[in-house]
Coordinates of C-alpha atoms in Angstrom, one line a residue:
Chain A
M1 CA 9.2 -30.2 20.6
T2 CA 5.9 -28.6 19.4
D3 CA 7.4 -27.3 16.0
K4 CA 8.2 -30.7 15.0
F5 CA 5.3 -31.9 12.8
I6 CA 7.0 -35.6 12.7
S7 CA 8.7 -36.6 15.8
I8 CA 10.0 -40.3 15.9
E9 CA 11.5 -40.6 19.5
G10 CA 13.6 -43.4 20.5
I11 CA 12.0 -46.3 18.5
A12 CA 13.6 -49.5 18.6
K13 CA 13.1 -52.9 16.2
R14 CA 14.2 -56.3 17.7
Y15 CA 13.3 -59.5 16.2
P16 CA 13.8 -62.8 18.0
G17 CA 16.9 -64.2 16.6
A18 CA 18.6 -67.5 16.4
N19 CA 19.5 -69.7 19.5
G20 CA 17.0 -67.3 22.0
G21 CA 19.0 -64.0 21.4
T22 CA 17.5 -61.1 19.8
T23 CA 18.5 -59.3 16.5
T24 CA 18.4 -55.5 17.1
V25 CA 17.8 -53.8 13.9
F26 CA 17.8 -50.3 15.3
E27 CA 17.5 -48.9 18.4
N28 CA 17.0 -45.4 20.4
F29 CA 16.3 -44.2 16.9
W30 CA 15.5 -40.2 16.9
L31 CA 14.2 -38.3 13.8
S32 CA 12.0 -35.1 13.5
M33 CA 10.8 -33.1 10.5
N34 CA 8.9 -30.1 10.1
R35 CA 5.7 -29.3 8.4
G36 CA 6.2 -28.8 4.6
E37 CA 9.5 -30.7 4.3
F38 CA 10.6 -33.3 2.2
G39 CA 12.6 -35.8 4.0
C40 CA 14.7 -38.7 2.4
V41 CA 16.2 -41.5 4.3
I42 CA 19.7 -43.2 2.3
G43 CA 21.5 -45.9 3.7
H44 CA 22.3 -49.9 2.9
S45 CA 20.1 -52.5 2.5
G46 CA 19.5 -53.8 5.8
C47 CA 19.8 -50.9 7.8
G48 CA 16.1 -50.8 8.6
K49 CA 15.0 -47.8 6.2
T50 CA 12.0 -49.7 5.3
T51 CA 10.9 -50.6 8.9
V52 CA 11.3 -47.0 10.0
L53 CA 8.9 -46.1 7.2
N54 CA 6.3 -48.9 7.9
I55 CA 6.5 -48.1 11.7
L56 CA 5.7 -44.2 10.6
A57 CA 2.9 -45.6 8.4
G58 CA 1.5 -47.7 11.0
L59 CA 2.1 -51.0 9.2
D60 CA 4.7 -51.9 11.5
E61 CA 4.8 -51.4 15.4
P62 CA 8.3 -50.4 17.3
S63 CA 9.3 -52.8 20.0
E64 CA 10.1 -49.5 21.8
G65 CA 9.6 -45.9 21.6
T66 CA 6.6 -43.9 20.0
V67 CA 6.0 -41.8 16.9
I68 CA 4.2 -38.3 17.2
V69 CA 2.8 -37.0 14.0
D70 CA 1.4 -33.3 14.5
G71 CA 1.0 -33.7 18.1
Q72 CA -0.5 -36.8 18.6
G73 CA 1.2 -40.4 19.0
I74 CA 0.3 -42.6 16.4
E75 CA -1.6 -45.8 16.6
G76 CA -1.7 -48.0 13.7
T77 CA -2.4 -46.7 10.1
S78 CA -4.0 -43.6 9.4
L79 CA -5.6 -41.7 6.5
D80 CA -3.5 -38.9 7.7
R81 CA -0.1 -40.9 6.3
A82 CA -0.8 -42.2 2.7
V83 CA 1.9 -44.7 1.6
I84 CA 3.2 -45.0 -2.1
F85 CA 4.3 -48.4 -2.5
Q86 CA 7.6 -49.6 -4.4
G87 CA 5.5 -52.0 -6.4
H88 CA 2.4 -49.2 -6.9
A89 CA 0.1 -51.8 -5.3
L90 CA -2.8 -50.8 -7.5
F91 CA -5.9 -53.2 -7.5
P92 CA -5.7 -54.9 -10.9
W93 CA -9.5 -55.5 -10.8
R94 CA -10.3 -51.8 -11.0
T95 CA -9.7 -48.9 -13.3
V96 CA -7.4 -46.0 -12.8
L97 CA -10.7 -44.0 -11.5
G98 CA -11.8 -47.0 -9.5
N99 CA -8.3 -47.2 -7.9
V100 CA -8.3 -43.7 -6.9
A101 CA -12.2 -43.6 -5.8
Y102 CA -11.5 -46.4 -3.7
A103 CA -9.4 -44.2 -1.4
V104 CA -11.6 -41.4 -1.6
T105 CA -14.4 -43.2 -0.6
S106 CA -12.5 -44.7 2.4
K107 CA -11.6 -41.4 3.6
W108 CA -15.2 -39.6 2.9
R109 CA -17.4 -42.4 3.3
K110 CA -20.8 -40.5 3.0
W111 CA -19.9 -38.5 -0.3
D112 CA -22.3 -39.5 -3.3
R113 CA -20.7 -40.8 -6.6
A114 CA -20.6 -37.8 -8.7
R115 CA -18.6 -36.1 -5.5
V116 CA -16.1 -38.9 -5.2
K117 CA -15.8 -39.2 -8.9
A118 CA -15.0 -35.1 -9.3
H119 CA -12.4 -35.6 -6.5
A120 CA -10.7 -38.4 -7.7
Q121 CA -10.6 -37.0 -11.4
K122 CA -8.8 -33.9 -10.0
F123 CA -6.1 -35.9 -8.5
I124 CA -5.7 -37.9 -12.0
D125 CA -5.5 -34.6 -13.7
L126 CA -3.0 -33.4 -11.4
V127 CA -0.5 -36.4 -12.2
G128 CA -1.1 -36.1 -15.7
L129 CA -3.2 -39.3 -16.4
T130 CA -6.2 -37.4 -17.9
G131 CA -7.9 -39.6 -20.6
S132 CA -6.8 -42.9 -18.8
E133 CA -9.4 -43.1 -16.3
H134 CA -11.0 -46.3 -17.5
K135 CA -8.1 -48.2 -18.4
R136 CA -7.0 -51.2 -16.1
P137 CA -3.7 -51.3 -14.5
S138 CA -2.6 -53.9 -16.7
E139 CA -3.2 -51.5 -19.9
L140 CA -0.6 -48.9 -18.1
S141 CA 3.0 -48.6 -18.3
G142 CA 5.2 -48.9 -15.2
G143 CA 5.4 -45.2 -14.9
M144 CA 1.8 -44.5 -15.4
K145 CA 0.9 -47.1 -12.6
Q146 CA 3.2 -45.4 -10.2
R147 CA 1.6 -42.2 -11.0
V148 CA -1.9 -43.7 -10.2
G149 CA -0.3 -44.7 -7.0
I150 CA 0.6 -41.1 -6.3
A151 CA -2.9 -40.1 -7.4
R152 CA -4.4 -42.1 -5.1
A153 CA -1.9 -41.3 -2.0
L154 CA -2.8 -37.5 -2.6
S155 CA -6.3 -38.0 -3.2
I156 CA -6.9 -38.4 0.6
T157 CA -5.1 -35.4 1.3
P158 CA -2.7 -36.9 3.8
K159 CA -0.6 -35.0 6.2
I160 CA 2.3 -37.0 5.1
M161 CA 3.3 -38.9 2.2
L162 CA 5.3 -41.8 2.7
M163 CA 7.1 -43.2 -0.1
D164 CA 9.3 -46.5 -0.1
E165 CA 11.7 -46.4 -3.0
P166 CA 8.8 -45.4 -5.5
F167 CA 10.9 -45.0 -8.5
S168 CA 13.5 -47.8 -8.0
A169 CA 11.3 -50.1 -10.4
L170 CA 11.3 -47.7 -13.2
D171 CA 13.6 -46.9 -16.1
A172 CA 15.7 -43.7 -15.7
L173 CA 13.8 -41.5 -17.9
T174 CA 10.2 -42.4 -16.5
R175 CA 12.0 -42.0 -13.1
G176 CA 13.2 -38.5 -13.9
T177 CA 9.6 -37.2 -14.9
L178 CA 8.2 -39.0 -12.0
Q179 CA 10.7 -37.0 -9.6
D180 CA 9.7 -33.5 -11.4
E181 CA 6.0 -34.5 -10.9
V182 CA 6.5 -35.3 -7.1
R183 CA 8.7 -32.2 -6.6
R184 CA 6.1 -29.9 -8.6
I185 CA 3.4 -31.4 -6.4
C186 CA 5.0 -31.3 -3.3
L187 CA 6.2 -27.6 -3.6
E188 CA 2.8 -26.3 -4.9
T189 CA 0.8 -28.1 -2.1
G190 CA 3.0 -27.7 0.7
Q191 CA 2.9 -31.5 1.3
T192 CA 5.2 -33.1 4.0
A193 CA 7.0 -35.9 2.6
F194 CA 9.2 -38.9 3.5
M195 CA 11.0 -41.2 1.2
I196 CA 13.5 -43.9 1.4
T197 CA 15.7 -44.1 -1.6
H198 CA 18.9 -45.4 -2.8
D199 CA 19.6 -43.0 -5.2
V200 CA 22.0 -40.3 -4.2
D201 CA 20.7 -38.0 -6.9
E202 CA 17.1 -38.5 -6.3
A203 CA 17.6 -37.5 -2.8
I204 CA 19.7 -34.3 -3.9
Y205 CA 16.9 -33.1 -5.9
L206 CA 14.0 -34.0 -3.9
A207 CA 14.9 -33.5 -0.4
D208 CA 15.3 -30.8 2.0
K209 CA 16.7 -32.9 4.6
I210 CA 18.8 -36.1 4.0
F211 CA 19.0 -38.5 6.7
L212 CA 22.1 -40.9 6.6
M213 CA 21.6 -44.5 8.2
T214 CA 24.6 -46.3 9.2
N215 CA 24.6 -50.3 8.3
G216 CA 22.6 -52.5 10.4
P217 CA 22.1 -54.5 12.5
G218 CA 22.2 -51.8 15.3
A219 CA 21.9 -49.0 12.4
V220 CA 21.8 -45.4 13.7
L221 CA 20.9 -42.3 12.1
A222 CA 24.3 -40.7 11.8
E223 CA 23.7 -37.3 10.1
I224 CA 21.1 -35.1 9.1
V225 CA 22.3 -33.3 5.8
E226 CA 20.7 -30.1 4.9
N227 CA 20.3 -29.5 1.3
P228 CA 22.0 -26.4 0.4
L229 CA 20.8 -26.1 -3.2
P230 CA 18.1 -23.6 -4.0
K231 CA 14.6 -24.5 -3.7
D232 CA 13.9 -23.7 -7.3
R233 CA 16.3 -26.2 -8.3
G234 CA 15.9 -28.1 -11.9
R235 CA 16.7 -31.7 -12.4
I236 CA 18.5 -31.2 -15.5
D237 CA 21.2 -28.4 -14.4
L238 CA 21.5 -30.0 -10.9
H239 CA 25.2 -31.0 -11.3
R240 CA 26.0 -27.3 -12.6
H241 CA 25.2 -25.9 -9.0
P242 CA 28.5 -25.0 -7.1
Y243 CA 27.4 -26.9 -4.2
Y244 CA 26.2 -29.9 -5.9
Y245 CA 29.3 -32.0 -5.7
A246 CA 30.3 -31.0 -2.2
L247 CA 26.9 -32.5 -1.1
R248 CA 27.3 -35.5 -3.4
N249 CA 30.7 -36.5 -2.5
H250 CA 29.8 -36.2 1.3
I251 CA 27.0 -38.5 0.6
V252 CA 28.7 -40.9 -1.5
D253 CA 31.6 -40.7 1.0
F254 CA 29.3 -41.7 3.6
L255 CA 27.7 -44.7 1.9
V256 CA 31.1 -46.0 0.5
S257 CA 32.9 -46.0 3.8
R258 CA 31.7 -44.0 6.7
S259 CA 28.4 -46.0 6.9
K260 CA 30.5 -49.0 8.0
T261 CA 32.8 -47.6 10.3
F262 CA 30.7 -44.7 11.9
A263 CA 29.9 -46.6 15.1
A264 CA 33.4 -47.3 15.7
E265 CA 34.7 -43.7 15.2
N266 CA 31.7 -42.1 17.0
P267 CA 31.6 -43.6 20.5
G268 CA 30.1 -40.6 21.8
H269 CA 27.2 -40.3 19.0
D270 CA 24.0 -38.9 20.7
P271 CA 21.2 -40.4 18.8
R272 CA 18.9 -37.3 20.1
N273 CA 21.3 -34.8 18.9
V274 CA 22.5 -35.9 15.7
P275 CA 24.9 -33.6 13.9
V276 CA 23.4 -31.4 11.2
V277 CA 25.8 -31.1 8.4
R278 CA 25.5 -28.3 5.4
P279 CA 28.0 -29.2 2.6
G280 CA 28.5 -26.2 0.6
L281 CA 32.1 -24.9 1.4
V282 CA 34.4 -26.0 -1.5
E283 CA 36.0 -29.1 0.0
P284 CA 39.9 -29.8 -0.5
A285 CA 40.3 -31.5 -3.9
I286 CA 40.6 -35.3 -3.0
V287 CA 41.6 -36.3 -6.7
A288 CA 45.6 -35.9 -6.9
P289 CA 46.5 -33.8 -10.0
P290 CA 47.5 -36.2 -12.8
R291 CA 51.3 -37.1 -12.7
A292 CA 53.6 -36.3 -15.7
V293 CA 53.5 -39.4 -17.9
D294 CA 56.7 -40.7 -18.9
S295 CA 57.2 -40.8 -22.7
N296 CA 56.7 -44.3 -23.9
P297 CA 59.9 -46.3 -24.7
S298 CA 58.5 -48.3 -27.4
Q299 CA 57.3 -45.2 -29.1
A300 CA 60.9 -43.7 -28.8
I301 CA 62.7 -46.5 -30.5
A302 CA 59.9 -46.7 -33.1
R303 CA 60.8 -43.0 -34.0
Chain B
M1 CA -4.8 -67.8 -39.5
A2 CA -6.5 -68.3 -36.1
A3 CA -9.9 -69.0 -38.0
S4 CA -8.1 -71.2 -40.5
L5 CA -6.6 -73.3 -37.6
R6 CA -10.0 -73.6 -36.1
L7 CA -11.5 -74.6 -39.7
R8 CA -8.9 -77.2 -39.9
A9 CA -9.4 -78.6 -36.1
A10 CA -13.2 -78.8 -36.9
I11 CA -12.5 -80.8 -40.2
V12 CA -10.3 -83.3 -38.3
S13 CA -13.0 -83.6 -35.6
I14 CA -15.7 -84.6 -37.9
V15 CA -13.2 -86.8 -39.7
L16 CA -12.5 -88.5 -36.5
F17 CA -15.9 -88.8 -35.5
A18 CA -17.1 -90.3 -38.8
V19 CA -14.3 -92.9 -38.7
F20 CA -15.2 -94.0 -35.2
I21 CA -18.8 -94.1 -36.1
G22 CA -18.0 -96.2 -39.4
I23 CA -15.8 -98.5 -37.2
W24 CA -18.6 -99.0 -34.6
H25 CA -21.2 -99.6 -37.3
I26 CA -19.0 -102.1 -39.0
A27 CA -18.0 -104.0 -35.9
T28 CA -21.7 -104.2 -34.5
R29 CA -23.3 -105.4 -38.2
Q30 CA -22.7 -109.0 -38.0
T31 CA -20.9 -111.0 -35.6
T32 CA -22.2 -114.7 -35.5
A33 CA -23.4 -117.0 -38.1
V34 CA -27.0 -117.6 -38.0
V35 CA -28.1 -120.9 -36.3
A36 CA -30.6 -123.0 -37.5
M37 CA -33.2 -123.7 -34.4
S38 CA -36.7 -124.5 -33.9
P39 CA -39.2 -121.5 -33.9
E40 CA -40.3 -122.0 -30.1
Y41 CA -36.4 -122.1 -29.1
A42 CA -35.8 -119.0 -31.4
K43 CA -38.3 -117.0 -29.8
L44 CA -36.5 -117.5 -26.3
M45 CA -33.2 -116.8 -27.9
G46 CA -34.0 -113.0 -29.5
V47 CA -32.3 -111.5 -32.5
T48 CA -28.7 -111.9 -31.4
A49 CA -28.9 -115.7 -31.8
T50 CA -31.6 -116.0 -34.5
Q51 CA -30.5 -113.2 -36.8
G52 CA -26.7 -113.2 -36.2
K53 CA -27.3 -109.7 -34.6
S54 CA -24.6 -108.3 -32.3
A55 CA -26.0 -107.5 -28.8
M56 CA -23.9 -104.2 -29.0
P57 CA -26.3 -101.7 -30.7
G58 CA -24.9 -99.9 -33.7
P59 CA -24.8 -96.4 -34.3
L60 CA -28.0 -96.2 -36.4
D61 CA -29.9 -97.8 -33.3
V62 CA -28.6 -95.6 -30.9
G63 CA -29.2 -92.5 -33.0
A64 CA -32.8 -93.7 -33.8
K65 CA -33.3 -94.2 -29.9
L66 CA -31.9 -90.8 -28.9
W67 CA -34.2 -89.1 -31.3
E68 CA -37.0 -90.8 -29.6
H69 CA -35.7 -89.8 -26.4
I70 CA -35.3 -85.9 -27.6
K71 CA -38.8 -85.9 -29.1
R72 CA -40.4 -87.0 -25.6
P73 CA -37.8 -85.7 -22.8
F74 CA -40.3 -85.5 -20.2
Y75 CA -42.6 -88.5 -20.2
D76 CA -43.5 -90.0 -17.0
N77 CA -44.9 -93.7 -17.3
G78 CA -44.4 -94.6 -13.8
P79 CA -41.4 -95.0 -11.4
N80 CA -39.3 -97.2 -13.9
D81 CA -40.0 -95.3 -17.2
K82 CA -39.4 -91.6 -17.0
G83 CA -38.3 -89.2 -20.1
L84 CA -34.4 -88.6 -20.1
G85 CA -35.3 -85.0 -19.4
I86 CA -36.8 -85.9 -16.0
Q87 CA -33.7 -88.3 -14.8
L88 CA -31.4 -85.6 -16.1
G89 CA -33.5 -82.8 -14.3
Y90 CA -33.4 -85.0 -11.0
S91 CA -29.8 -85.3 -10.9
I92 CA -29.1 -81.9 -11.6
A93 CA -31.4 -80.5 -9.2
R94 CA -29.6 -82.9 -6.5
V95 CA -26.1 -81.6 -7.6
G96 CA -27.2 -78.0 -7.6
L97 CA -28.7 -78.1 -4.3
G98 CA -25.6 -80.2 -2.7
Y99 CA -23.2 -78.0 -4.5
L100 CA -25.1 -74.8 -3.4
I101 CA -24.8 -75.7 0.0
A102 CA -21.2 -76.8 -0.2
V103 CA -20.9 -73.2 -1.6
L104 CA -22.4 -71.4 1.4
V105 CA -20.1 -73.5 3.8
A106 CA -16.9 -73.9 2.3
I107 CA -16.4 -70.0 1.1
P108 CA -17.2 -68.3 4.3
L109 CA -15.2 -71.3 6.1
G110 CA -12.4 -70.7 3.7
F111 CA -12.3 -67.3 4.2
M112 CA -12.0 -67.8 8.0
I113 CA -9.3 -70.5 7.6
G114 CA -7.5 -68.4 5.1
M115 CA -7.4 -65.0 7.0
S116 CA -6.7 -66.5 10.4
P117 CA -3.5 -68.7 10.7
L118 CA -4.9 -70.0 14.2
I119 CA -8.2 -71.4 12.5
S120 CA -6.2 -72.8 9.7
K121 CA -3.6 -74.5 11.8
A122 CA -6.6 -75.8 14.3
L123 CA -8.8 -77.0 11.3
D124 CA -5.7 -78.6 9.3
P125 CA -5.9 -82.1 11.0
F126 CA -9.8 -82.5 10.4
I127 CA -9.7 -81.2 6.3
Q128 CA -6.6 -83.5 6.2
V129 CA -8.1 -86.8 7.5
L130 CA -11.9 -85.9 5.9
K131 CA -10.7 -84.9 2.2
P132 CA -9.8 -88.2 1.1
I133 CA -12.6 -90.0 2.0
S134 CA -14.5 -91.2 -1.2
P135 CA -17.7 -89.4 -1.0
L136 CA -19.9 -92.7 -1.3
A137 CA -18.2 -93.8 2.0
W138 CA -20.4 -91.3 3.6
M139 CA -23.6 -92.8 2.0
P140 CA -24.5 -95.6 4.6
L141 CA -24.0 -93.1 7.4
A142 CA -26.1 -90.7 5.7
L143 CA -28.8 -93.2 5.0
Y144 CA -28.9 -94.1 8.4
T145 CA -28.8 -90.5 10.2
I146 CA -30.9 -88.7 7.5
K147 CA -33.2 -91.7 6.6
D148 CA -34.0 -90.3 3.1
S149 CA -32.3 -91.6 0.2
S150 CA -32.8 -88.5 -2.0
I151 CA -31.3 -86.0 0.7
S152 CA -28.6 -88.5 1.3
A153 CA -27.4 -88.3 -2.1
I154 CA -27.5 -84.4 -1.6
F155 CA -25.6 -84.7 1.5
V156 CA -22.9 -86.9 -0.4
I157 CA -22.7 -84.3 -3.3
F158 CA -22.3 -81.6 -0.6
I159 CA -19.5 -83.6 1.0
C160 CA -17.6 -84.3 -2.3
S161 CA -17.8 -80.7 -3.4
V162 CA -17.0 -79.0 -0.2
W163 CA -13.1 -79.7 -0.3
P164 CA -11.9 -78.3 -3.5
M165 CA -13.7 -75.0 -2.7
L166 CA -12.8 -74.8 0.6
L167 CA -9.1 -75.2 0.2
N168 CA -8.8 -73.1 -2.8
T169 CA -10.8 -70.6 -1.3
A170 CA -8.5 -70.7 1.9
F171 CA -5.5 -70.7 -0.4
G172 CA -6.8 -67.7 -2.3
V173 CA -7.4 -65.8 0.6
A174 CA -4.4 -66.4 2.4
S175 CA -2.1 -65.6 -0.6
V176 CA -3.8 -62.3 -1.6
R177 CA -0.8 -59.8 -2.0
K178 CA 0.2 -58.1 1.1
D179 CA 0.8 -54.8 -0.9
W180 CA -2.9 -54.9 -1.5
I181 CA -4.0 -55.4 2.2
N182 CA -1.6 -52.9 3.0
V183 CA -3.1 -50.5 1.1
A184 CA -6.4 -51.4 2.7
R185 CA -4.8 -50.9 5.8
T186 CA -3.4 -47.4 5.6
L187 CA -7.0 -46.4 4.0
E188 CA -8.2 -47.4 7.3
V189 CA -10.7 -49.8 5.5
G190 CA -12.5 -52.0 8.0
T191 CA -12.5 -55.9 8.3
I192 CA -15.8 -56.6 6.5
R193 CA -15.1 -53.8 3.5
R194 CA -11.9 -55.2 3.3
A195 CA -13.0 -58.7 2.9
F196 CA -15.3 -57.9 0.1
T197 CA -13.6 -55.1 -1.7
V198 CA -10.1 -56.4 -1.5
I199 CA -9.7 -60.0 -0.6
L200 CA -13.0 -61.3 -2.6
P201 CA -11.7 -59.5 -5.8
A202 CA -8.2 -61.0 -5.4
A203 CA -9.1 -64.4 -4.6
A204 CA -11.8 -64.8 -6.8
P205 CA -9.8 -66.6 -9.6
T206 CA -8.8 -68.9 -7.3
I207 CA -12.2 -69.5 -5.6
L208 CA -13.8 -70.2 -9.1
T209 CA -11.2 -72.6 -10.1
G210 CA -12.0 -74.6 -6.8
M211 CA -15.7 -74.3 -7.5
R212 CA -15.0 -75.3 -11.3
I213 CA -13.0 -78.5 -9.8
S214 CA -15.8 -79.1 -7.8
I215 CA -18.6 -79.1 -10.0
G216 CA -16.9 -81.7 -12.0
I217 CA -16.5 -83.9 -8.9
A218 CA -20.2 -83.5 -8.1
W219 CA -21.3 -84.6 -11.5
L220 CA -18.9 -87.5 -11.2
V221 CA -20.4 -88.4 -8.0
I222 CA -24.1 -88.2 -8.5
V223 CA -24.2 -91.0 -11.0
A224 CA -22.7 -93.2 -8.7
A225 CA -24.8 -92.0 -5.8
E226 CA -28.1 -92.4 -7.7
M227 CA -27.1 -96.0 -8.8
L228 CA -26.9 -96.8 -5.1
V229 CA -30.0 -94.8 -3.9
G230 CA -32.3 -95.5 -7.0
G231 CA -35.5 -94.1 -7.7
T232 CA -34.8 -91.2 -10.0
G233 CA -31.9 -89.5 -11.7
I234 CA -29.8 -90.4 -14.6
G235 CA -27.6 -92.7 -12.5
Y236 CA -30.3 -94.6 -11.8
F237 CA -31.5 -94.6 -15.0
V238 CA -28.2 -96.1 -16.4
W239 CA -28.3 -98.8 -13.6
N240 CA -31.9 -99.7 -14.4
E241 CA -31.1 -100.1 -18.3
W242 CA -28.4 -102.3 -17.6
N243 CA -31.3 -104.4 -15.6
N244 CA -33.4 -104.2 -18.7
L245 CA -30.4 -105.1 -20.8
S246 CA -30.9 -101.8 -22.9
I247 CA -27.0 -101.0 -23.8
T248 CA -29.0 -98.6 -26.2
N249 CA -30.3 -96.4 -23.5
V250 CA -27.1 -97.0 -21.4
I251 CA -24.9 -95.6 -24.4
I252 CA -27.3 -92.8 -24.4
A253 CA -27.2 -92.0 -20.8
I254 CA -23.3 -91.9 -21.1
L255 CA -23.6 -89.8 -24.2
L256 CA -25.7 -87.2 -22.2
I257 CA -23.7 -87.4 -18.7
G258 CA -20.5 -86.2 -20.9
V259 CA -22.7 -83.3 -22.4
V260 CA -24.2 -82.2 -19.1
G261 CA -20.8 -82.5 -17.3
M262 CA -19.2 -80.4 -20.2
L263 CA -21.8 -77.8 -20.1
L264 CA -21.4 -77.3 -16.2
D265 CA -18.1 -76.8 -16.7
Q266 CA -18.2 -74.5 -19.5
I267 CA -20.7 -72.5 -17.1
L268 CA -18.2 -72.1 -14.3
A269 CA -15.3 -71.5 -16.8
R270 CA -17.3 -68.5 -17.9
F271 CA -17.7 -67.3 -14.7
T272 CA -14.0 -67.9 -13.9
R273 CA -12.8 -65.8 -16.8
M274 CA -15.3 -63.0 -15.8
V275 CA -13.4 -62.6 -12.1
T276 CA -10.0 -63.0 -13.6
F277 CA -8.2 -59.9 -14.0
P278 CA -4.8 -59.3 -16.0
E279 CA -2.0 -58.3 -13.9

């Protein structure tokens, strides 16, 4: 238990439902991650992914259970756990530097201006926004705004970086470059990160561990998929890796069919000991070889 | 193109003004035929009857009188004969004071209502009942309790300008984007710092809009309030000049009320632009 950096222990989330009952989004939910790991949660909408992240961030409270981070149970939000929001959530009345500096002064209240500025500048440089410090968010593109969001989250040197579909509002090209940035920064700094995504390829590229959640209500963590691809994988040639399709097919199969039927098919599923899967062996080809095509009769006549 | 549009609009404005002045001039030049009468009777009747002049002053009379007022805005010949500058000064001071007190009450209270659903629900019935009351209906109660007409007028300004500010502040504060609040929460920002660094700038455009509505209402109400309380102020001036049958002065006062109201509105509009942020 001590080696686990993040440990979500048996949390549940219930809402008062219609006619006096309660709706359980998920219950008895266990999840753990080691320091320096990148974890991605994949699941369909409504499975409670965002709720899990919000509980981890301290923005939401579980109805049951606890979350332990670095040996301490969490209570509310903390500067140890930075959140990168889906809609970037920058303050439009502040400049890029002002937005990052706001986070810096929140963490180190006694720092003087020059020190705050230098520290903020370091992280603006890190995300590649040097030269745009004095622009307002309205003058930035969507990708640049999210870069500021990343800089703001990193500037407080959090223990964990929490991301709720951070790139889903961006176009494919921008998303790609930002994924590269996030991967580079996390590898360089050994940052522990927890991310929610809908994008299977994003998870394959970024995550060390991929957490598959079944459909809600009553969602469970079905499987932990260990990423078999090498650490130095590149986004461009990801799909050329021999294990790539095995991994991708495994996740897509889960999302397409098993996420619905998992609970019924696995009555003995123990949420505390979720099976760890490491796709890599060549799976049997699921696509049947193409049948011999009959010669087209109309063509035969024409001839 | 933008400059040329402005220029053309200015030309149209000037033409409309000239047409208006022209019609006004012609309409007030001569109305009734001169009736022959004895000199003693003519003395009693005044220029309207003796020279066929309209009782409504023409633009030239108003212009000449206005020039006189502009030359000597601050003379004081006793309670019923003060310069227009002094009268406007009294009105602006009353509006300013009542408005300032309203700002000091409405914005903190609006913050509380906006931030706490409990206070919001608890105060809602009071606000709903008090808001539609005409500010002048408070006047007798104010006069009875405060026993000072001038302070009563300030109270009336306070009561009329407090509601738009209160409601807009509460609305602005309550509808600050959840994401921004969450940013402050994840950064462990305390309540006070959050109120000043996140909620205030986020709600400022809405609050300023409320303040702009309030200053307009306050300026509308002060004229009526001063007609009632008397003594000083532009509202009293209008009523006093009506009693003097000086329509010229009434028209001048109307004109100045409009100009001052516009200036007050422009000042608040400028403040609103200063705090508005592009999304």
